[in-house]
Amino acid sequence: MRKIVIAGNWKMNKTVAESVQLATEVVTAARDVSKVVVAIAPTYLALAKVAEVVKGSNVKLAAQDVHWENQGAFTGKVSADMLKEIGVDFVIIGHSEQRSYFGETDETVNKKVKKVQSLDMTPIICIGETLAERKDGRLEGVLTMQVNGAYAGLSADQALRTVIAYEPVWAIGTGVTATDQEAQEAHAFVRGLLTKLYGDHVAQSISIQYGGSMKPENAAGLLAQKDIDGGLIGGAALKADSFLGIVTPGESLNK
Ligand code: PEP
């Protein structure tokens, strides 16, 4: 059975003090959550303090990015060992903002995935098409390249220790959400790609989150879809009540 994983990506929002406050509220609000895996991804700067807040709770800690090298002259970057040391569980890799503003490629995604896994953290691998790509009929081609690129050289055992976030770029931060059906179709396609790479057992075991303007109002419909196993949440994760408003329908699902 696949896990439902709901992660809040706080992006470049919240000071350290505000992050501690929000993390405290999420930990309190999520104390009875047992089925959904809940994670929060503050900025690098706030990770260590937030790690103290989530310690011993059922809220997991996520980082928003990582570098694939161990150490050295990589100004502005943070290594996987540094994240591991402070208790990070998940690392978001290949977010569309990283891809479009900071030169992330399928190749760098693949290197980061391998590095994170070597330290027993779980990568959340982000994939998704732009509006132009969807309109040009390139959705399947783009997803195929991104999945094949991210999983290049990964064994079935490694693949089992990944999470995918399907995030149509046109839905991120725009208020426009993919319909339940659009999202389900893309998720089923991605699972089909995983089946081709690793067979049915592995493909059926990997959680595929939806991301893109997910909020309490549309979460139940999206989460009820057969191949949607959670969400990567941006804007709606910046307040504990709206974030939990997405977690709660996930808890009551009988999937
Ligand atoms: C995201 O950044 O991954 C995201 C899905 O953002 P939002 O929920 O704001 O669209």
GROMACS .gro file of C-alpha atoms and ligand atoms in nm:
model
  265
    1MET     CA    1   0.000   0.000   0.000
    2ARG     CA    2   0.127   0.346  -0.087
    3LYS     CA    3   0.175   0.616   0.172
    4ILE     CA    4  -0.007   0.947   0.140
    5VAL     CA    5   0.264   1.211   0.175
    6ILE     CA    6   0.166   1.576   0.220
    7ALA     CA    7   0.455   1.820   0.230
    8GLY     CA    8   0.452   2.196   0.276
    9ASN     CA    9   0.709   2.381   0.065
   10TRP     CA   10   0.754   2.716   0.237
   11LYS     CA   11   0.987   2.844  -0.039
   12MET     CA   12   1.154   3.177   0.045
   13ASN     CA   13   0.897   3.270   0.307
   14LYS     CA   14   0.910   3.312   0.685
   15THR     CA   15   1.193   3.435   0.903
   16VAL     CA   16   1.346   3.191   1.149
   17ALA     CA   17   1.115   3.312   1.427
   18GLU     CA   18   0.811   3.289   1.199
   19SER     CA   19   0.917   2.942   1.086
   20VAL     CA   20   0.943   2.820   1.445
   21GLN     CA   21   0.597   2.964   1.512
   22LEU     CA   22   0.440   2.799   1.207
   23ALA     CA   23   0.617   2.467   1.273
   24THR     CA   24   0.488   2.472   1.630
   25GLU     CA   25   0.134   2.528   1.506
   26VAL     CA   26   0.163   2.248   1.249
   27VAL     CA   27   0.301   2.004   1.508
   28THR     CA   28   0.013   2.083   1.742
   29ALA     CA   29  -0.253   2.063   1.472
   30ALA     CA   30  -0.111   1.737   1.331
   31ARG     CA   31  -0.070   1.556   1.662
   32ASP     CA   32  -0.349   1.307   1.590
   33VAL     CA   33  -0.257   1.247   1.228
   34SER     CA   34  -0.159   0.883   1.191
   35LYS     CA   35  -0.212   0.780   0.831
   36VAL     CA   36  -0.075   1.070   0.630
   37VAL     CA   37   0.300   1.139   0.634
   38VAL     CA   38   0.321   1.513   0.701
   39ALA     CA   39   0.638   1.710   0.620
   40ILE     CA   40   0.737   2.076   0.621
   41ALA     CA   41   1.018   2.239   0.423
   42PRO     CA   42   1.135   2.570   0.569
   43THR     CA   43   1.428   2.769   0.429
   44TYR     CA   44   1.779   2.635   0.493
   45LEU     CA   45   1.827   2.910   0.749
   46ALA     CA   46   1.536   2.789   0.961
   47LEU     CA   47   1.595   2.413   0.926
   48ALA     CA   48   1.798   2.364   1.244
   49LYS     CA   49   1.550   2.550   1.464
   50VAL     CA   50   1.252   2.381   1.303
   51ALA     CA   51   1.427   2.045   1.353
   52GLU     CA   52   1.408   2.109   1.728
   53VAL     CA   53   1.036   2.183   1.702
   54VAL     CA   54   0.944   1.870   1.504
   55LYS     CA   55   1.169   1.635   1.703
   56GLY     CA   56   0.958   1.359   1.861
   57SER     CA   57   0.644   1.467   1.672
   58ASN     CA   58   0.479   1.305   1.373
   59VAL     CA   59   0.586   1.591   1.145
   60LYS     CA   60   0.885   1.521   0.922
   61LEU     CA   61   1.149   1.770   0.819
   62ALA     CA   62   1.216   1.848   0.454
   63ALA     CA   63   1.474   2.063   0.277
   64GLN     CA   64   1.399   2.256  -0.040
   65ASP     CA   65   1.716   2.162  -0.228
   66VAL     CA   66   2.065   2.016  -0.186
   67HIS     CA   67   2.396   2.007  -0.370
   68TRP     CA   68   2.532   1.674  -0.492
   69GLU     CA   69   2.892   1.731  -0.387
   70ASN     CA   70   3.008   1.659  -0.032
   71GLN     CA   71   3.181   1.990   0.035
   72GLY     CA   72   3.400   2.255  -0.122
   73ALA     CA   73   3.390   2.569  -0.331
   74PHE     CA   74   3.019   2.587  -0.409
   75THR     CA   75   2.916   2.927  -0.279
   76GLY     CA   76   2.560   2.942  -0.156
   77LYS     CA   77   2.507   2.566  -0.154
   78VAL     CA   78   2.436   2.312   0.119
   79SER     CA   79   2.543   1.946   0.116
   80ALA     CA   80   2.343   1.635   0.195
   81ASP     CA   81   2.562   1.559   0.500
   82MET     CA   82   2.473   1.899   0.645
   83LEU     CA   83   2.103   1.825   0.601
   84LYS     CA   84   2.139   1.477   0.745
   85GLU     CA   85   2.320   1.610   1.051
   86ILE     CA   86   2.024   1.822   1.155
   87GLY     CA   87   1.765   1.551   1.100
   88VAL     CA   88   1.621   1.614   0.752
   89ASP     CA   89   1.400   1.329   0.627
   90PHE     CA   90   1.293   1.448   0.280
   91VAL     CA   91   1.465   1.666   0.020
   92ILE     CA   92   1.269   1.839  -0.256
   93ILE     CA   93   1.465   1.803  -0.580
   94GLY     CA   94   1.404   1.951  -0.924
   95HIS     CA   95   1.130   2.196  -0.830
   96SER     CA   96   1.016   2.389  -1.138
   97GLU     CA   97   1.143   2.712  -0.982
   98GLN     CA   98   1.487   2.551  -0.951
   99ARG     CA   99   1.460   2.431  -1.309
  100SER     CA  100   1.346   2.762  -1.457
  101TYR     CA  101   1.544   3.015  -1.249
  102PHE     CA  102   1.854   2.827  -1.136
  103GLY     CA  103   1.951   2.595  -1.418
  104GLU     CA  104   1.840   2.263  -1.270
  105THR     CA  105   1.848   1.987  -1.531
  106ASP     CA  106   1.743   1.623  -1.532
  107GLU     CA  107   2.110   1.540  -1.494
  108THR     CA  108   2.156   1.750  -1.178
  109VAL     CA  109   1.828   1.611  -1.043
  110ASN     CA  110   1.967   1.260  -1.089
  111LYS     CA  111   2.293   1.345  -0.909
  112LYS     CA  112   2.104   1.501  -0.619
  113VAL     CA  113   1.867   1.203  -0.592
  114LYS     CA  114   2.160   0.962  -0.567
  115LYS     CA  115   2.341   1.176  -0.310
  116VAL     CA  116   2.036   1.216  -0.088
  117GLN     CA  117   1.961   0.845  -0.102
  118SER     CA  118   2.315   0.753  -0.010
  119LEU     CA  119   2.246   0.917   0.326
  120ASP     CA  120   1.907   0.754   0.375
  121MET     CA  121   1.700   1.063   0.313
  122THR     CA  122   1.405   1.047   0.075
  123PRO     CA  123   1.405   1.260  -0.239
  124ILE     CA  124   1.081   1.423  -0.349
  125ILE     CA  125   1.143   1.441  -0.723
  126CYS     CA  126   0.948   1.721  -0.892
  127ILE     CA  127   0.838   1.687  -1.251
  128GLY     CA  128   0.581   1.867  -1.462
  129GLU     CA  129   0.511   2.039  -1.791
  130THR     CA  130   0.471   2.406  -1.878
  131LEU     CA  131   0.149   2.533  -2.034
  132ALA     CA  132   0.319   2.568  -2.373
  133GLU     CA  133   0.440   2.207  -2.356
  134ARG     CA  134   0.091   2.084  -2.268
  135LYS     CA  135  -0.070   2.290  -2.546
  136ASP     CA  136   0.184   2.160  -2.798
  137GLY     CA  137   0.094   1.801  -2.708
  138ARG     CA  138   0.431   1.743  -2.542
  139LEU     CA  139   0.305   1.648  -2.194
  140GLU     CA  140   0.395   1.281  -2.223
  141GLY     CA  141   0.731   1.349  -2.388
  142VAL     CA  142   0.833   1.594  -2.116
  143LEU     CA  143   0.727   1.366  -1.831
  144THR     CA  144   0.905   1.073  -1.995
  145MET     CA  145   1.232   1.267  -2.020
  146GLN     CA  146   1.207   1.395  -1.663
  147VAL     CA  147   1.129   1.055  -1.513
  148ASN     CA  148   1.391   0.870  -1.717
  149GLY     CA  149   1.646   1.138  -1.631
  150ALA     CA  150   1.573   1.142  -1.259
  151TYR     CA  151   1.583   0.762  -1.226
  152ALA     CA  152   1.885   0.698  -1.452
  153GLY     CA  153   2.105   0.437  -1.286
  154LEU     CA  154   1.873   0.384  -0.989
  155SER     CA  155   1.803   0.024  -0.888
  156ALA     CA  156   1.453  -0.097  -0.806
  157ASP     CA  157   1.543  -0.081  -0.437
  158GLN     CA  158   1.650   0.283  -0.472
  159ALA     CA  159   1.339   0.366  -0.673
  160LEU     CA  160   1.125   0.231  -0.389
  161ARG     CA  161   1.280   0.496  -0.164
  162THR     CA  162   1.163   0.792  -0.370
  163VAL     CA  163   0.855   1.012  -0.385
  164ILE     CA  164   0.749   1.193  -0.703
  165ALA     CA  165   0.567   1.526  -0.709
  166TYR     CA  166   0.379   1.582  -1.034
  167GLU     CA  167   0.344   1.957  -1.056
  168PRO     CA  168   0.207   2.111  -1.375
  169VAL     CA  169   0.407   2.433  -1.392
  170TRP     CA  170   0.103   2.631  -1.506
  171ALA     CA  171  -0.072   2.542  -1.179
  172ILE     CA  172   0.208   2.639  -0.940
  173GLY     CA  173   0.130   2.954  -0.747
  174THR     CA  174  -0.126   3.060  -1.006
  175GLY     CA  175  -0.449   2.967  -0.832
  176VAL     CA  176  -0.529   2.747  -1.135
  177THR     CA  177  -0.547   2.380  -1.039
  178ALA     CA  178  -0.545   2.084  -1.273
  179THR     CA  179  -0.886   1.921  -1.271
  180ASP     CA  180  -0.912   1.593  -1.083
  181GLN     CA  181  -0.921   1.416  -1.417
  182GLU     CA  182  -0.626   1.601  -1.571
  183ALA     CA  183  -0.419   1.529  -1.264
  184GLN     CA  184  -0.523   1.164  -1.248
  185GLU     CA  185  -0.437   1.112  -1.616
  186ALA     CA  186  -0.089   1.257  -1.571
  187HIS     CA  187  -0.031   1.054  -1.254
  188ALA     CA  188  -0.141   0.733  -1.427
  189PHE     CA  189   0.096   0.813  -1.711
  190VAL     CA  190   0.386   0.866  -1.468
  191ARG     CA  191   0.306   0.540  -1.292
  192GLY     CA  192   0.310   0.371  -1.631
  193LEU     CA  193   0.659   0.508  -1.688
  194LEU     CA  194   0.770   0.364  -1.355
  195THR     CA  195   0.616   0.030  -1.453
  196LYS     CA  196   0.822   0.029  -1.772
  197LEU     CA  197   1.138   0.103  -1.573
  198TYR     CA  198   1.086  -0.120  -1.268
  199GLY     CA  199   0.777  -0.337  -1.311
  200ASP     CA  200   0.438  -0.323  -1.151
  201HIS     CA  201   0.529  -0.391  -0.789
  202VAL     CA  202   0.773  -0.101  -0.765
  203ALA     CA  203   0.551   0.135  -0.966
  204GLN     CA  204   0.253   0.059  -0.743
  205SER     CA  205   0.460   0.128  -0.431
  206ILE     CA  206   0.591   0.477  -0.516
  207SER     CA  207   0.386   0.769  -0.383
  208ILE     CA  208   0.311   1.034  -0.645
  209GLN     CA  209   0.207   1.369  -0.500
  210TYR     CA  210   0.013   1.634  -0.687
  211GLY     CA  211   0.131   1.995  -0.663
  212GLY     CA  212  -0.014   2.313  -0.805
  213SER     CA  213  -0.251   2.544  -0.617
  214MET     CA  214  -0.375   2.261  -0.397
  215LYS     CA  215  -0.587   2.393  -0.112
  216PRO     CA  216  -0.852   2.273   0.134
  217GLU     CA  217  -1.128   2.341  -0.123
  218ASN     CA  218  -0.986   2.107  -0.389
  219ALA     CA  219  -0.780   1.860  -0.182
  220ALA     CA  220  -1.048   1.597  -0.123
  221GLY     CA  221  -1.125   1.561  -0.495
  222LEU     CA  222  -0.760   1.538  -0.595
  223LEU     CA  223  -0.658   1.303  -0.314
  224ALA     CA  224  -0.946   1.068  -0.393
  225GLN     CA  225  -0.798   0.995  -0.738
  226LYS     CA  226  -0.657   0.646  -0.776
  227ASP     CA  227  -0.299   0.750  -0.857
  228ILE     CA  228  -0.270   1.064  -0.644
  229ASP     CA  229  -0.092   0.989  -0.318
  230GLY     CA  230  -0.061   1.322  -0.147
  231GLY     CA  231   0.043   1.674  -0.226
  232LEU     CA  232   0.332   1.918  -0.241
  233ILE     CA  233   0.182   2.240  -0.116
  234GLY     CA  234   0.316   2.592  -0.159
  235GLY     CA  235   0.091   2.887  -0.074
  236ALA     CA  236  -0.161   2.691   0.131
  237ALA     CA  237   0.117   2.551   0.352
  238LEU     CA  238   0.202   2.894   0.491
  239LYS     CA  239  -0.082   2.880   0.741
  240ALA     CA  240  -0.133   2.583   0.972
  241ASP     CA  241  -0.511   2.575   0.932
  242SER     CA  242  -0.509   2.567   0.550
  243PHE     CA  243  -0.224   2.312   0.549
  244LEU     CA  244  -0.414   2.088   0.788
  245GLY     CA  245  -0.724   2.147   0.578
  246ILE     CA  246  -0.541   1.947   0.310
  247VAL     CA  247  -0.403   1.682   0.546
  248THR     CA  248  -0.744   1.608   0.705
  249PRO     CA  249  -0.918   1.478   0.388
  250GLY     CA  250  -0.609   1.263   0.327
  251GLU     CA  251  -0.651   1.107   0.673
  252SER     CA  252  -1.008   1.002   0.607
  253LEU     CA  253  -0.938   0.838   0.271
  254ASN     CA  254  -0.981   0.467   0.244
  255LYS     CA  255  -0.727   0.391  -0.026
  256PEP     C1  256   0.491   2.426  -0.512
  256PEP     O1  257   0.564   2.523  -0.503
  256PEP     O2  258   0.539   2.314  -0.514
  256PEP     C2  259   0.347   2.450  -0.521
  256PEP     C3  260   0.271   2.349  -0.553
  256PEP     O3  261   0.303   2.578  -0.495
  256PEP     P1  262   0.148   2.624  -0.484
  256PEP     O4  263   0.077   2.526  -0.396
  256PEP     O5  264   0.153   2.761  -0.426
  256PEP     O6  265   0.092   2.622  -0.623
   0.00000   0.00000   0.00000
